[in-house]
PDB file of C-alpha atoms in Angstrom:
ATOM      1  CA  LEU A   1       0.000   0.000   0.000  1.00  0.00           C
ATOM      2  CA  VAL A   2       2.754   2.407   0.918  1.00  0.00           C
ATOM      3  CA  THR A   3       4.819   1.298  -2.059  1.00  0.00           C
ATOM      4  CA  THR A   4       2.023   1.961  -4.536  1.00  0.00           C
ATOM      5  CA  SER A   5       1.340   5.353  -2.950  1.00  0.00           C
ATOM      6  CA  CYS A   6       4.989   6.352  -3.206  1.00  0.00           C
ATOM      7  CA  ALA A   7       5.146   5.140  -6.811  1.00  0.00           C
ATOM      8  CA  ASN A   8       1.958   7.066  -7.591  1.00  0.00           C
ATOM      9  CA  ILE A   9       3.369  10.285  -6.126  1.00  0.00           C
ATOM     10  CA  GLY A  10       6.747   9.745  -7.796  1.00  0.00           C
ATOM     11  CA  MET A  11       5.187   9.234 -11.214  1.00  0.00           C
ATOM     12  CA  THR A  12       2.951  12.277 -10.819  1.00  0.00           C
ATOM     13  CA  VAL A  13       5.925  14.463  -9.871  1.00  0.00           C
ATOM     14  CA  ALA A  14       7.973  13.083 -12.756  1.00  0.00           C
ATOM     15  CA  LEU A  15       5.111  13.723 -15.162  1.00  0.00           C
ATOM     16  CA  LEU A  16       4.705  17.302 -13.960  1.00  0.00           C
ATOM     17  CA  ASN A  17       8.449  17.941 -14.200  1.00  0.00           C
ATOM     18  CA  SER A  18       8.678  16.495 -17.712  1.00  0.00           C
ATOM     19  CA  THR A  19       6.001  18.787 -19.157  1.00  0.00           C
ATOM     20  CA  THR A  20       7.186  22.235 -20.104  1.00  0.00           C
ATOM     21  CA  SER A  21       5.298  25.182 -21.469  1.00  0.00           C
ATOM     22  CA  SER A  22       6.240  24.280 -25.049  1.00  0.00           C
ATOM     23  CA  ASP A  23       5.459  20.557 -24.623  1.00  0.00           C
ATOM     24  CA  VAL A  24       1.739  20.584 -23.869  1.00  0.00           C
ATOM     25  CA  SER A  25       1.024  16.993 -24.885  1.00  0.00           C
ATOM     26  CA  LEU A  26       0.839  14.564 -21.988  1.00  0.00           C
ATOM     27  CA  ASP A  27       2.082  11.024 -22.089  1.00  0.00           C
ATOM     28  CA  PHE A  28      -1.158   9.047 -21.763  1.00  0.00           C
ATOM     29  CA  GLY A  29       0.754   5.857 -21.011  1.00  0.00           C
ATOM     30  CA  VAL A  30       2.009   7.389 -17.780  1.00  0.00           C
ATOM     31  CA  LEU A  31      -1.479   8.585 -16.886  1.00  0.00           C
ATOM     32  CA  ARG A  32      -2.844   5.103 -17.559  1.00  0.00           C
ATOM     33  CA  LEU A  33      -0.139   3.629 -15.295  1.00  0.00           C
ATOM     34  CA  ILE A  34      -1.026   6.076 -12.515  1.00  0.00           C
ATOM     35  CA  ARG A  35      -4.691   5.122 -12.813  1.00  0.00           C
ATOM     36  CA  LEU A  36      -3.747   1.435 -12.709  1.00  0.00           C
ATOM     37  CA  LEU A  37      -1.708   1.993  -9.530  1.00  0.00           C
ATOM     38  CA  ARG A  38      -4.699   3.642  -7.901  1.00  0.00           C
ATOM     39  CA  VAL A  39      -6.916   0.688  -8.800  1.00  0.00           C
ATOM     40  CA  VAL A  40      -4.316  -1.707  -7.383  1.00  0.00           C
ATOM     41  CA  ARG A  41      -4.246   0.297  -4.156  1.00  0.00           C
ATOM     42  CA  VAL A  42      -8.050   0.111  -3.795  1.00  0.00           C
ATOM     43  CA  ALA A  43      -8.007  -3.615  -4.592  1.00  0.00           C
ATOM     44  CA  ARG A  44      -5.450  -4.233  -1.863  1.00  0.00           C
ATOM     45  CA  VAL A  45      -7.603  -2.405   0.679  1.00  0.00           C
ATOM     46  CA  VAL A  46     -10.641  -4.489  -0.321  1.00  0.00           C
ATOM     47  CA  ARG A  47      -8.567  -7.669   0.002  1.00  0.00           C
ATOM     48  CA  VAL A  48      -7.510  -6.678   3.522  1.00  0.00           C
ATOM     49  CA  LEU A  49     -11.110  -5.918   4.512  1.00  0.00           C
ATOM     50  CA  ARG A  50     -12.106  -9.431   3.472  1.00  0.00           C
ATOM     51  CA  PHE A  51     -10.184 -10.802   6.470  1.00  0.00           C
ATOM     52  CA  MET A  52     -11.859  -8.432   8.942  1.00  0.00           C
ATOM     53  CA  ASN A  53     -15.242 -10.080   9.386  1.00  0.00           C
ATOM     54  CA  HIS A  54     -15.970  -8.199  12.595  1.00  0.00           C
ATOM     55  CA  LEU A  55     -15.503  -4.863  10.828  1.00  0.00           C
ATOM     56  CA  VAL A  56     -17.883  -5.911   8.060  1.00  0.00           C
ATOM     57  CA  VAL A  57     -20.507  -6.939  10.644  1.00  0.00           C
ATOM     58  CA  LEU A  58     -20.062  -3.592  12.414  1.00  0.00           C
ATOM     59  CA  VAL A  59     -20.508  -1.596   9.189  1.00  0.00           C
ATOM     60  CA  GLU A  60     -23.586  -3.630   8.221  1.00  0.00           C
ATOM     61  CA  GLY A  61     -25.051  -2.972  11.674  1.00  0.00           C
ATOM     62  CA  MET A  62     -24.445   0.745  11.326  1.00  0.00           C
ATOM     63  CA  ILE A  63     -26.164   0.814   7.923  1.00  0.00           C
ATOM     64  CA  SER A  64     -29.228  -1.039   9.228  1.00  0.00           C
ATOM     65  CA  THR A  65     -29.319   1.310  12.227  1.00  0.00           C
ATOM     66  CA  LEU A  66     -29.335   4.331   9.915  1.00  0.00           C
ATOM     67  CA  ARG A  67     -32.344   2.887   8.086  1.00  0.00           C
ATOM     68  CA  LEU A  68     -34.130   2.458  11.415  1.00  0.00           C
ATOM     69  CA  LEU A  69     -33.273   6.018  12.428  1.00  0.00           C
ATOM     70  CA  ALA A  70     -34.730   7.328   9.164  1.00  0.00           C
ATOM     71  CA  TRP A  71     -38.040   5.565   9.916  1.00  0.00           C
ATOM     72  CA  MET A  72     -37.996   6.942  13.471  1.00  0.00           C
ATOM     73  CA  LEU A  73     -37.415  10.461  12.141  1.00  0.00           C
ATOM     74  CA  GLY A  74     -40.360  10.067   9.777  1.00  0.00           C
ATOM     75  CA  LEU A  75     -42.620   8.901  12.595  1.00  0.00           C
ATOM     76  CA  PHE A  76     -41.447  11.763  14.809  1.00  0.00           C
ATOM     77  CA  LEU A  77     -42.206  14.302  12.076  1.00  0.00           C
ATOM     78  CA  ILE A  78     -45.711  12.866  11.649  1.00  0.00           C
ATOM     79  CA  VAL A  79     -46.375  13.101  15.395  1.00  0.00           C
ATOM     80  CA  VAL A  80     -45.031  16.668  15.603  1.00  0.00           C
ATOM     81  CA  PHE A  81     -47.103  17.693  12.557  1.00  0.00           C
ATOM     82  CA  ALA A  82     -50.305  16.159  13.962  1.00  0.00           C
ATOM     83  CA  GLY A  83     -49.722  17.792  17.344  1.00  0.00           C
ATOM     84  CA  GLY A  84     -49.004  21.147  15.706  1.00  0.00           C
ATOM     85  CA  VAL A  85     -52.229  21.002  13.686  1.00  0.00           C
ATOM     86  CA  MET A  86     -54.251  20.044  16.756  1.00  0.00           C
ATOM     87  CA  VAL A  87     -52.834  22.752  19.016  1.00  0.00           C
ATOM     88  CA  THR A  88     -53.061  25.436  16.328  1.00  0.00           C
ATOM     89  CA  LYS A  89     -56.713  24.548  15.716  1.00  0.00           C
ATOM     90  CA  VAL A  90     -57.586  24.577  19.442  1.00  0.00           C
ATOM     91  CA  ILE A  91     -55.878  27.914  20.044  1.00  0.00           C
ATOM     92  CA  ALA A  92     -57.530  29.442  16.973  1.00  0.00           C
ATOM     93  CA  GLN A  93     -60.962  28.353  18.280  1.00  0.00           C
ATOM     94  CA  GLU A  94     -60.282  29.750  21.732  1.00  0.00           C
ATOM     95  CA  ASP A  95     -59.136  33.119  20.284  1.00  0.00           C
ATOM     96  CA  ILE A  96     -56.195  33.196  22.679  1.00  0.00           C
ATOM     97  CA  LEU A  97     -53.660  34.568  20.236  1.00  0.00           C
ATOM     98  CA  ALA A  98     -55.007  38.099  20.499  1.00  0.00           C
ATOM     99  CA  HIS A  99     -54.389  38.210  24.259  1.00  0.00           C
ATOM    100  CA  GLU A 100     -51.058  36.522  24.841  1.00  0.00           C
ATOM    101  CA  GLU A 101     -47.915  37.520  22.978  1.00  0.00           C
ATOM    102  CA  GLU A 102     -45.895  34.533  24.236  1.00  0.00           C
ATOM    103  CA  ILE A 103     -48.631  32.109  23.217  1.00  0.00           C
ATOM    104  CA  ASN A 104     -48.597  33.625  19.742  1.00  0.00           C
ATOM    105  CA  GLU A 105     -44.810  33.201  19.658  1.00  0.00           C
ATOM    106  CA  TRP A 106     -45.079  29.488  20.513  1.00  0.00           C
ATOM    107  CA  TRP A 107     -48.359  28.376  18.930  1.00  0.00           C
ATOM    108  CA  GLY A 108     -49.308  31.152  16.459  1.00  0.00           C
ATOM    109  CA  SER A 109     -48.841  29.180  13.244  1.00  0.00           C
ATOM    110  CA  LEU A 110     -48.250  25.596  12.200  1.00  0.00           C
ATOM    111  CA  PRO A 111     -44.442  25.951  11.831  1.00  0.00           C
ATOM    112  CA  LYS A 112     -44.240  27.677  15.230  1.00  0.00           C
ATOM    113  CA  ALA A 113     -46.368  24.971  16.816  1.00  0.00           C
ATOM    114  CA  MET A 114     -44.220  22.237  15.270  1.00  0.00           C
ATOM    115  CA  LEU A 115     -41.060  23.907  16.559  1.00  0.00           C
ATOM    116  CA  THR A 116     -42.634  24.221  20.013  1.00  0.00           C
ATOM    117  CA  HIS A 117     -43.535  20.530  19.954  1.00  0.00           C
ATOM    118  CA  TYR A 118     -39.923  19.723  19.079  1.00  0.00           C
ATOM    119  CA  VAL A 119     -38.734  21.872  22.004  1.00  0.00           C
ATOM    120  CA  LEU A 120     -41.194  20.075  24.286  1.00  0.00           C
ATOM    121  CA  ALA A 121     -39.986  16.675  23.038  1.00  0.00           C
ATOM    122  CA  THR A 122     -36.417  17.589  23.897  1.00  0.00           C
ATOM    123  CA  THR A 123     -37.585  18.915  27.320  1.00  0.00           C
ATOM    124  CA  GLU A 124     -35.642  22.133  26.805  1.00  0.00           C
ATOM    125  CA  ASP A 125     -38.059  24.723  28.243  1.00  0.00           C
ATOM    126  CA  TRP A 126     -41.155  22.648  28.692  1.00  0.00           C
ATOM    127  CA  VAL A 127     -42.067  23.867  32.197  1.00  0.00           C
ATOM    128  CA  THR A 128     -42.392  27.521  31.142  1.00  0.00           C
ATOM    129  CA  ILE A 129     -44.236  26.676  27.927  1.00  0.00           C
ATOM    130  CA  ALA A 130     -46.623  24.307  29.692  1.00  0.00           C
ATOM    131  CA  GLU A 131     -47.415  26.666  32.578  1.00  0.00           C
ATOM    132  CA  LEU A 132     -48.050  29.755  30.413  1.00  0.00           C
ATOM    133  CA  SER A 133     -50.048  27.771  27.835  1.00  0.00           C
ATOM    134  CA  ASN A 134     -52.153  26.240  30.595  1.00  0.00           C
ATOM    135  CA  GLU A 135     -52.844  29.636  32.128  1.00  0.00           C
ATOM    136  CA  ALA A 136     -53.798  31.114  28.745  1.00  0.00           C
ATOM    137  CA  VAL A 137     -56.220  28.322  27.863  1.00  0.00           C
ATOM    138  CA  GLY A 138     -57.825  28.543  31.295  1.00  0.00           C
ATOM    139  CA  GLU A 139     -57.133  25.026  32.528  1.00  0.00           C
TER     140      GLU A 139
END
């Protein structure tokens, strides 16, 4: 691996040194050899990975976990969207937005309500949001 890398760098430097401003044509045989050395280097890495079964199992596990996380993110977005629609509809019926500026900041529109649901899911400032929303709705 190190040998092919050194040969690759050496050939590239030699190719760059051999070309002058008057000699614009490149030797495609040298470029083909450099490309072949790169392919050999990748093939050697793949051959080494074949003997590391535990690494392959770990990578496969990470890929399947990423698929699961994508489904969880989709489900979370559906729940946050449904909650945002519900809360926005309830607050619009109660006509609370005209009275409370903070309530309008948290629940005034669907994107704001979805962001507030995300904040509540991460338990960042949920006590303040819950108390002021509860007072505004009138328990």
